[in-house]
PDB file of C-alpha atoms in Angstrom:
ATOM      1  CA  VAL A   1     -25.672  36.749 -37.030  1.00  0.00           C
ATOM      2  CA  VAL A   2     -23.599  34.082 -35.296  1.00  0.00           C
ATOM      3  CA  ARG A   3     -19.836  34.072 -34.845  1.00  0.00           C
ATOM      4  CA  HIS A   4     -18.740  30.564 -33.877  1.00  0.00           C
ATOM      5  CA  GLN A   5     -15.293  29.398 -32.780  1.00  0.00           C
ATOM      6  CA  CYS A   6     -15.356  25.629 -33.100  1.00  0.00           C
ATOM      7  CA  GLY A   7     -11.878  24.270 -33.713  1.00  0.00           C
ATOM      8  CA  GLU A   8     -10.418  22.948 -36.966  1.00  0.00           C
ATOM      9  CA  ARG A   9     -12.013  19.527 -36.622  1.00  0.00           C
ATOM     10  CA  HIS A  10     -15.588  20.831 -36.503  1.00  0.00           C
ATOM     11  CA  ALA A  11     -15.443  23.870 -38.803  1.00  0.00           C
ATOM     12  CA  GLU A  12     -16.888  22.309 -41.947  1.00  0.00           C
ATOM     13  CA  ALA A  13     -19.680  20.478 -40.150  1.00  0.00           C
ATOM     14  CA  ALA A  14     -20.626  23.656 -38.273  1.00  0.00           C
ATOM     15  CA  LYS A  15     -20.685  25.718 -41.482  1.00  0.00           C
ATOM     16  CA  GLN A  16     -22.869  23.127 -43.160  1.00  0.00           C
ATOM     17  CA  ALA A  17     -25.298  22.962 -40.228  1.00  0.00           C
ATOM     18  CA  TYR A  18     -25.740  26.735 -40.189  1.00  0.00           C
ATOM     19  CA  GLU A  19     -26.289  26.793 -43.954  1.00  0.00           C
ATOM     20  CA  GLU A  20     -28.855  23.979 -43.766  1.00  0.00           C
ATOM     21  CA  HIS A  21     -30.824  25.930 -41.171  1.00  0.00           C
ATOM     22  CA  GLY A  22     -30.537  29.282 -42.943  1.00  0.00           C
ATOM     23  CA  VAL A  23     -28.497  30.895 -40.177  1.00  0.00           C
ATOM     24  CA  GLU A  24     -26.033  33.606 -41.142  1.00  0.00           C
ATOM     25  CA  ALA A  25     -22.811  32.568 -39.437  1.00  0.00           C
ATOM     26  CA  ALA A  26     -19.089  33.179 -39.505  1.00  0.00           C
ATOM     27  CA  VAL A  27     -17.461  29.911 -38.458  1.00  0.00           C
ATOM     28  CA  GLU A  28     -13.831  30.092 -37.373  1.00  0.00           C
ATOM     29  CA  PRO A  29     -11.510  27.379 -36.095  1.00  0.00           C
ATOM     30  CA  PHE A  30      -9.893  29.902 -33.727  1.00  0.00           C
ATOM     31  CA  ILE A  31     -10.496  33.559 -32.903  1.00  0.00           C
ATOM     32  CA  LYS A  32      -7.157  35.320 -32.554  1.00  0.00           C
ATOM     33  CA  ASP A  33      -8.469  38.709 -31.423  1.00  0.00           C
ATOM     34  CA  MET A  34     -10.907  38.091 -28.599  1.00  0.00           C
ATOM     35  CA  ALA A  35     -11.116  41.793 -27.735  1.00  0.00           C
ATOM     36  CA  GLU A  36     -12.465  42.471 -31.224  1.00  0.00           C
ATOM     37  CA  ALA A  37     -14.807  39.496 -30.994  1.00  0.00           C
ATOM     38  CA  TYR A  38     -16.190  40.742 -27.681  1.00  0.00           C
ATOM     39  CA  GLN A  39     -16.729  44.223 -29.168  1.00  0.00           C
ATOM     40  CA  TRP A  40     -18.748  42.580 -31.925  1.00  0.00           C
ATOM     41  CA  ALA A  41     -20.864  40.422 -29.598  1.00  0.00           C
ATOM     42  CA  ASP A  42     -24.177  41.219 -27.934  1.00  0.00           C
ATOM     43  CA  LEU A  43     -24.286  37.884 -26.114  1.00  0.00           C
ATOM     44  CA  VAL A  44     -21.828  35.002 -25.778  1.00  0.00           C
ATOM     45  CA  LEU A  45     -22.494  31.258 -25.523  1.00  0.00           C
ATOM     46  CA  CYS A  46     -19.434  29.630 -23.967  1.00  0.00           C
ATOM     47  CA  ARG A  47     -17.829  27.563 -21.228  1.00  0.00           C
ATOM     48  CA  ALA A  48     -17.291  29.145 -17.819  1.00  0.00           C
ATOM     49  CA  GLY A  49     -13.539  29.090 -17.315  1.00  0.00           C
ATOM     50  CA  ALA A  50     -12.148  31.750 -14.985  1.00  0.00           C
ATOM     51  CA  LEU A  51     -10.450  33.743 -17.734  1.00  0.00           C
ATOM     52  CA  THR A  52     -13.526  33.616 -19.955  1.00  0.00           C
ATOM     53  CA  VAL A  53     -15.801  34.777 -17.138  1.00  0.00           C
ATOM     54  CA  SER A  54     -13.428  37.620 -16.238  1.00  0.00           C
ATOM     55  CA  GLU A  55     -13.184  38.670 -19.904  1.00  0.00           C
ATOM     56  CA  LEU A  56     -16.978  38.699 -20.251  1.00  0.00           C
ATOM     57  CA  CYS A  57     -17.280  40.923 -17.203  1.00  0.00           C
ATOM     58  CA  ALA A  58     -14.491  43.256 -18.329  1.00  0.00           C
ATOM     59  CA  ALA A  59     -16.107  43.545 -21.759  1.00  0.00           C
ATOM     60  CA  GLY A  60     -19.570  43.937 -20.255  1.00  0.00           C
ATOM     61  CA  ILE A  61     -21.240  41.090 -22.122  1.00  0.00           C
ATOM     62  CA  GLY A  62     -23.974  38.812 -20.868  1.00  0.00           C
ATOM     63  CA  ALA A  63     -23.639  35.110 -21.498  1.00  0.00           C
ATOM     64  CA  VAL A  64     -25.226  31.724 -21.720  1.00  0.00           C
ATOM     65  CA  LEU A  65     -22.709  29.580 -19.867  1.00  0.00           C
ATOM     66  CA  VAL A  66     -22.299  25.833 -20.288  1.00  0.00           C
ATOM     67  CA  PRO A  67     -19.698  24.764 -17.718  1.00  0.00           C
ATOM     68  CA  PHE A  68     -17.287  22.005 -18.704  1.00  0.00           C
ATOM     69  CA  PRO A  69     -18.665  19.060 -16.701  1.00  0.00           C
ATOM     70  CA  HIS A  70     -15.277  17.438 -16.107  1.00  0.00           C
ATOM     71  CA  ALA A  71     -13.571  20.508 -14.637  1.00  0.00           C
ATOM     72  CA  VAL A  72     -11.829  19.807 -11.340  1.00  0.00           C
ATOM     73  CA  ASP A  73     -14.220  20.269  -8.397  1.00  0.00           C
ATOM     74  CA  ASP A  74     -16.821  21.576 -10.859  1.00  0.00           C
ATOM     75  CA  HIS A  75     -15.072  24.941 -10.676  1.00  0.00           C
ATOM     76  CA  GLN A  76     -16.601  26.191 -13.933  1.00  0.00           C
ATOM     77  CA  THR A  77     -20.078  25.980 -12.428  1.00  0.00           C
ATOM     78  CA  LYS A  78     -18.817  27.969  -9.438  1.00  0.00           C
ATOM     79  CA  ASN A  79     -17.260  30.547 -11.784  1.00  0.00           C
ATOM     80  CA  GLY A  80     -20.526  30.905 -13.655  1.00  0.00           C
ATOM     81  CA  GLN A  81     -22.661  31.178 -10.520  1.00  0.00           C
ATOM     82  CA  GLN A  82     -21.162  34.595  -9.795  1.00  0.00           C
ATOM     83  CA  MET A  83     -22.492  35.906 -13.108  1.00  0.00           C
ATOM     84  CA  VAL A  84     -25.828  34.122 -12.649  1.00  0.00           C
ATOM     85  CA  SER A  85     -26.267  35.625  -9.162  1.00  0.00           C
ATOM     86  CA  ALA A  86     -25.710  39.087 -10.641  1.00  0.00           C
ATOM     87  CA  LYS A  87     -28.194  38.331 -13.459  1.00  0.00           C
ATOM     88  CA  ALA A  88     -25.382  38.660 -15.999  1.00  0.00           C
ATOM     89  CA  ALA A  89     -25.672  35.093 -17.287  1.00  0.00           C
ATOM     90  CA  ILE A  90     -27.821  32.039 -17.706  1.00  0.00           C
ATOM     91  CA  LEU A  91     -26.147  28.753 -16.773  1.00  0.00           C
ATOM     92  CA  ILE A  92     -27.136  25.517 -18.470  1.00  0.00           C
ATOM     93  CA  PRO A  93     -25.414  22.333 -17.278  1.00  0.00           C
ATOM     94  CA  GLN A  94     -24.087  20.347 -20.229  1.00  0.00           C
ATOM     95  CA  ALA A  95     -26.230  17.354 -19.209  1.00  0.00           C
ATOM     96  CA  LYS A  96     -29.334  19.510 -19.728  1.00  0.00           C
ATOM     97  CA  MET A  97     -28.124  21.216 -22.914  1.00  0.00           C
ATOM     98  CA  THR A  98     -30.116  19.999 -25.895  1.00  0.00           C
ATOM     99  CA  PRO A  99     -30.869  21.679 -29.221  1.00  0.00           C
ATOM    100  CA  ALA A 100     -34.380  22.428 -27.920  1.00  0.00           C
ATOM    101  CA  VAL A 101     -33.097  23.980 -24.677  1.00  0.00           C
ATOM    102  CA  LEU A 102     -30.573  26.086 -26.566  1.00  0.00           C
ATOM    103  CA  ALA A 103     -33.162  27.198 -29.130  1.00  0.00           C
ATOM    104  CA  GLU A 104     -35.620  28.152 -26.395  1.00  0.00           C
ATOM    105  CA  THR A 105     -32.989  30.038 -24.383  1.00  0.00           C
ATOM    106  CA  LEU A 106     -31.589  31.958 -27.346  1.00  0.00           C
ATOM    107  CA  GLY A 107     -35.066  32.568 -28.742  1.00  0.00           C
ATOM    108  CA  ASP A 108     -36.228  34.056 -25.440  1.00  0.00           C
ATOM    109  CA  LEU A 109     -33.190  36.333 -25.350  1.00  0.00           C
ATOM    110  CA  ALA A 110     -33.585  37.352 -28.994  1.00  0.00           C
ATOM    111  CA  ARG A 111     -37.150  38.433 -28.230  1.00  0.00           C
ATOM    112  CA  ASN A 112     -36.101  40.320 -25.095  1.00  0.00           C
ATOM    113  CA  ARG A 113     -33.396  42.804 -26.045  1.00  0.00           C
ATOM    114  CA  ASP A 114     -33.870  44.635 -22.747  1.00  0.00           C
ATOM    115  CA  ARG A 115     -32.863  41.506 -20.842  1.00  0.00           C
ATOM    116  CA  VAL A 116     -29.715  41.122 -22.960  1.00  0.00           C
ATOM    117  CA  ASN A 117     -28.833  44.761 -22.245  1.00  0.00           C
ATOM    118  CA  GLU A 118     -29.461  44.263 -18.518  1.00  0.00           C
ATOM    119  CA  MET A 119     -27.240  41.176 -18.550  1.00  0.00           C
ATOM    120  CA  ALA A 120     -24.460  43.254 -20.119  1.00  0.00           C
ATOM    121  CA  LYS A 121     -24.823  45.984 -17.493  1.00  0.00           C
ATOM    122  CA  ALA A 122     -24.779  43.379 -14.738  1.00  0.00           C
ATOM    123  CA  ALA A 123     -21.623  41.799 -16.184  1.00  0.00           C
ATOM    124  CA  ARG A 124     -19.905  45.190 -16.149  1.00  0.00           C
ATOM    125  CA  THR A 125     -20.630  45.564 -12.432  1.00  0.00           C
ATOM    126  CA  LEU A 126     -18.630  42.389 -11.768  1.00  0.00           C
ATOM    127  CA  ALA A 127     -15.529  43.581 -13.626  1.00  0.00           C
ATOM    128  CA  ARG A 128     -12.429  44.217 -11.572  1.00  0.00           C
ATOM    129  CA  PRO A 129     -10.067  46.078 -13.923  1.00  0.00           C
ATOM    130  CA  ASP A 130      -7.719  46.765 -11.013  1.00  0.00           C
ATOM    131  CA  ALA A 131      -7.460  43.096 -10.003  1.00  0.00           C
ATOM    132  CA  THR A 132      -3.800  42.716 -10.966  1.00  0.00           C
ATOM    133  CA  GLU A 133      -2.814  45.791  -8.992  1.00  0.00           C
ATOM    134  CA  ARG A 134      -4.827  44.614  -5.991  1.00  0.00           C
ATOM    135  CA  VAL A 135      -3.175  41.171  -6.028  1.00  0.00           C
ATOM    136  CA  VAL A 136       0.304  42.700  -6.365  1.00  0.00           C
ATOM    137  CA  ASN A 137      -0.363  45.066  -3.463  1.00  0.00           C
ATOM    138  CA  TYR A 138      -1.666  42.203  -1.331  1.00  0.00           C
ATOM    139  CA  CYS A 139       1.450  40.140  -2.102  1.00  0.00           C
ATOM    140  CA  LEU A 140       3.739  43.075  -1.311  1.00  0.00           C
ATOM    141  CA  GLU A 141       1.944  43.690   1.977  1.00  0.00           C
ATOM    142  CA  ALA A 142       2.205  40.001   2.874  1.00  0.00           C
ATOM    143  CA  ALA A 143       5.901  39.902   1.945  1.00  0.00           C
ATOM    144  CA  ASN A 144       6.740  43.069   3.867  1.00  0.00           C
ATOM    145  CA  GLY A 145       4.778  42.047   6.923  1.00  0.00           C
TER     146      GLY A 145
END
């Protein structure tokens, strides 16, 4: 089952495409409760923004990352590389993303549940739930000399 956030403009076309291909999918313009969506997910296909990558790690979910190619200094690729290095994600540059590449990647993962589970475990190891506290403490130490 696919849960797809696609924006208002693309919702109807996405629904139709899934129906035409016999894929069970919930298509939503916007997901309001990402925590609930992450609880539901076994694997996420998404961009590689810093917040998204940190959420994936905190939730312990493996991902197929497609960095936004126009991000400043290609920072989304750098964000994603951390997960790739830990074997928590697969990174596909947008220029190489085709329907065939996506189908092959997702098909391989669907046939290898153990790999998906290992990706999730690896993502969890990257989580830093105390990051806010660590940054605050660092700032306080810097301010107090």
